[in-house]
Amino acid sequence: MSEASIQPALREVRRALLDADVNVDVADTLIEGVRARSLGQEVLEGVTAEQQFVKAMYDELLDMMGGDSSVPMSDGPSNVPVATLASGTAADPAVILLAGLQGAGKTTAAGKLALFLKEQRKVLLVAADIYRPAAIKQLQVLGESIGVEVFTKGTDVDPVEIVNAGIQKARDEGYDTVIVDTAGRQVIDTDLMDELQRMKRAASPQETLLIVDAMTGQEAASLTAAFDSAIGLTGAILTKMDGDSRGGAAVSVRGVSGKPIKFVGTGEKTADLEPFYPDRMASRILG
Ligand code: GDP
């Protein structure tokens, strides 16, 4: 392939990535990698250089998001989801800490995850968002609707103490999975990060998941970088994918942190959670 033969495809792919709200630096890094590898490569019979470049870009996106690009695109969504979550035992429960900005969908995601896991696991929800009093009530209502117990100590207790007490209760009563709903803020601030770091030290969670609103767009990159450097993420849940978003935030999260998107939220109801399928997302992003 020559530079000239892929120029139009290059521009088209860049536009698609930016339209999908992939962070501009992440998009350019991706494109540069695929461009460098494509130049000088033989163009396969029956396709144009442009088509081959777009397919190479699709494969790159898929690889990056944890998919298997050896499965031909035309075979449809045959890739396996990347949704694995650390499991625990009653003696040593797995702790899943959910973090993110206010309104990203943390509390909703806590309920969704609990429902998703409850067939295989004994799940305890822990309400550690003490700043938004409605959050505790919201989690209790969610827990009741799906038949999962919610542990709370109200709003006058340090969240670290709530988490410790929740984990102790899980051990005492044979819960193997503890999902912790934490407080969010409108913006990233040091108080929030300090609190999350303290909670993380106390809980030693097996999973620390960033809850990202898919509509966050370009800012998903800086958001991910800030949370990952402060508390070390193991993955993310992309919420509100039922909206208009084309899902560029998924690429940004992965591009910045290297951590997988594990689930996708597709609505307001507790059943609206799907494992993340890299191939579906790659197709949605490239349009
Ligand atoms: P938190 O502040 O991060 O705990 O956010 P909430 O869980 O309270 O969610 C904020 C709003 O987003 C609520 O109105 C939720 O119903 C809504 N929400 C959460 N997840 C989704 C989703 O996947 N799709 C849609 N359409 N709405 C969602």
mmCIF file of N, CA and C and ligand atoms in Angstrom, residues 101-109 112 129 132 138 181 239-242 265-268 272, ligand 1:
data_model
loop_
_atom_site.group_PDB
_atom_site.id
_atom_site.type_symbol
_atom_site.label_atom_id
_atom_site.label_comp_id
_atom_site.label_asym_id
_atom_site.label_seq_id
_atom_site.Cartn_x
_atom_site.Cartn_y
_atom_site.Cartn_z
ATOM 1 N N LEU A 101 -17.563 9.666 38.521
ATOM 2 C CA LEU A 101 -18.157 10.970 38.800
ATOM 3 C C LEU A 101 -19.632 10.821 39.163
ATOM 4 N N GLN A 102 -20.151 11.826 39.847
ATOM 5 C CA GLN A 102 -21.572 11.826 40.206
ATOM 6 C C GLN A 102 -22.425 11.809 38.929
ATOM 7 N N GLY A 103 -23.431 10.969 38.953
ATOM 8 C CA GLY A 103 -24.338 10.914 37.805
ATOM 9 C C GLY A 103 -23.892 9.970 36.704
ATOM 10 N N ALA A 104 -22.698 9.368 36.870
ATOM 11 C CA ALA A 104 -22.194 8.452 35.833
ATOM 12 C C ALA A 104 -23.022 7.173 35.776
ATOM 13 N N GLY A 105 -23.653 6.862 36.897
ATOM 14 C CA GLY A 105 -24.473 5.647 36.936
ATOM 15 C C GLY A 105 -23.924 4.585 37.872
ATOM 16 N N LYS A 106 -23.171 5.020 38.894
ATOM 17 C CA LYS A 106 -22.550 4.075 39.837
ATOM 18 C C LYS A 106 -23.575 3.254 40.599
ATOM 19 N N THR A 107 -24.521 3.955 41.229
ATOM 20 C CA THR A 107 -25.489 3.252 42.066
ATOM 21 C C THR A 107 -26.318 2.292 41.217
ATOM 22 N N THR A 108 -26.726 2.766 40.056
ATOM 23 C CA THR A 108 -27.476 1.902 39.131
ATOM 24 C C THR A 108 -26.630 0.695 38.739
ATOM 25 N N ALA A 109 -25.349 0.946 38.442
ATOM 26 C CA ALA A 109 -24.455 -0.147 38.025
ATOM 27 C C ALA A 109 -24.249 -1.152 39.157
ATOM 28 N N LYS A 112 -27.186 -3.346 38.998
ATOM 29 C CA LYS A 112 -27.128 -4.171 37.784
ATOM 30 C C LYS A 112 -26.132 -5.319 37.960
ATOM 31 N N ASP A 129 -21.751 5.666 49.738
ATOM 32 C CA ASP A 129 -21.893 7.049 49.270
ATOM 33 C C ASP A 129 -22.674 7.809 50.333
ATOM 34 N N ARG A 132 -24.487 11.797 49.225
ATOM 35 C CA ARG A 132 -25.761 11.960 48.524
ATOM 36 C C ARG A 132 -26.739 11.041 49.256
ATOM 37 N N GLN A 138 -31.690 4.841 47.289
ATOM 38 C CA GLN A 138 -31.739 4.326 45.907
ATOM 39 C C GLN A 138 -31.181 2.897 45.852
ATOM 40 N N ASP A 181 -20.683 0.688 46.542
ATOM 41 C CA ASP A 181 -21.064 1.916 45.837
ATOM 42 C C ASP A 181 -20.420 3.094 46.561
ATOM 43 N N THR A 239 -21.541 3.222 30.835
ATOM 44 C CA THR A 239 -22.992 3.326 31.017
ATOM 45 C C THR A 239 -23.641 4.156 29.911
ATOM 46 N N LYS A 240 -24.943 4.060 29.843
ATOM 47 C CA LYS A 240 -25.769 4.893 28.948
ATOM 48 C C LYS A 240 -25.448 4.662 27.468
ATOM 49 N N MET A 241 -25.083 3.436 27.150
ATOM 50 C CA MET A 241 -24.818 3.113 25.740
ATOM 51 C C MET A 241 -26.116 2.993 24.948
ATOM 52 N N ASP A 242 -27.256 3.102 25.615
ATOM 53 C CA ASP A 242 -28.533 3.136 24.900
ATOM 54 C C ASP A 242 -28.760 4.526 24.307
ATOM 55 N N GLY A 265 -23.695 -0.568 30.152
ATOM 56 C CA GLY A 265 -25.047 -0.284 30.634
ATOM 57 C C GLY A 265 -25.893 0.186 29.469
ATOM 58 N N THR A 266 -27.085 -0.404 29.334
ATOM 59 C CA THR A 266 -27.902 -0.075 28.156
ATOM 60 C C THR A 266 -29.295 0.414 28.522
ATOM 61 N N GLY A 267 -29.459 0.923 29.728
ATOM 62 C CA GLY A 267 -30.769 1.444 30.108
ATOM 63 C C GLY A 267 -30.825 1.689 31.607
ATOM 64 N N GLU A 268 -31.982 2.151 32.064
ATOM 65 C CA GLU A 268 -32.107 2.511 33.476
ATOM 66 C C GLU A 268 -32.481 1.338 34.375
ATOM 67 N N ASP A 272 -30.601 -4.026 32.528
ATOM 68 C CA ASP A 272 -29.960 -3.412 31.360
ATOM 69 C C ASP A 272 -28.437 -3.356 31.482
HETATM 70 P P1 GDP B 1 -24.395 7.894 40.391
HETATM 71 O O1 GDP B 1 -24.470 9.296 40.864
HETATM 72 O O2 GDP B 1 -23.105 7.636 39.658
HETATM 73 O O3 GDP B 1 -24.645 6.864 41.442
HETATM 74 O O4 GDP B 1 -25.511 7.733 39.233
HETATM 75 P P2 GDP B 1 -26.938 7.008 39.254
HETATM 76 O O5 GDP B 1 -26.772 5.523 39.341
HETATM 77 O O6 GDP B 1 -27.822 7.637 40.254
HETATM 78 O O7 GDP B 1 -27.427 7.327 37.773
HETATM 79 C C1 GDP B 1 -27.641 8.651 37.312
HETATM 80 C C2 GDP B 1 -28.779 8.645 36.297
HETATM 81 O O8 GDP B 1 -28.381 7.910 35.138
HETATM 82 C C3 GDP B 1 -30.042 7.960 36.796
HETATM 83 O O9 GDP B 1 -31.149 8.698 36.329
HETATM 84 C C4 GDP B 1 -29.989 6.590 36.163
HETATM 85 O O10 GDP B 1 -31.286 6.035 35.966
HETATM 86 C C5 GDP B 1 -29.330 6.896 34.846
HETATM 87 N N1 GDP B 1 -28.604 5.735 34.271
HETATM 88 C C6 GDP B 1 -27.672 4.950 34.847
HETATM 89 N N2 GDP B 1 -27.223 4.012 33.979
HETATM 90 C C7 GDP B 1 -27.895 4.212 32.806
HETATM 91 C C8 GDP B 1 -27.867 3.574 31.512
HETATM 92 O O11 GDP B 1 -27.119 2.630 31.228
HETATM 93 N N3 GDP B 1 -28.734 4.083 30.564
HETATM 94 C C9 GDP B 1 -29.559 5.144 30.834
HETATM 95 N N4 GDP B 1 -30.353 5.580 29.854
HETATM 96 N N5 GDP B 1 -29.594 5.756 32.025
HETATM 97 C C10 GDP B 1 -28.777 5.313 33.005
#
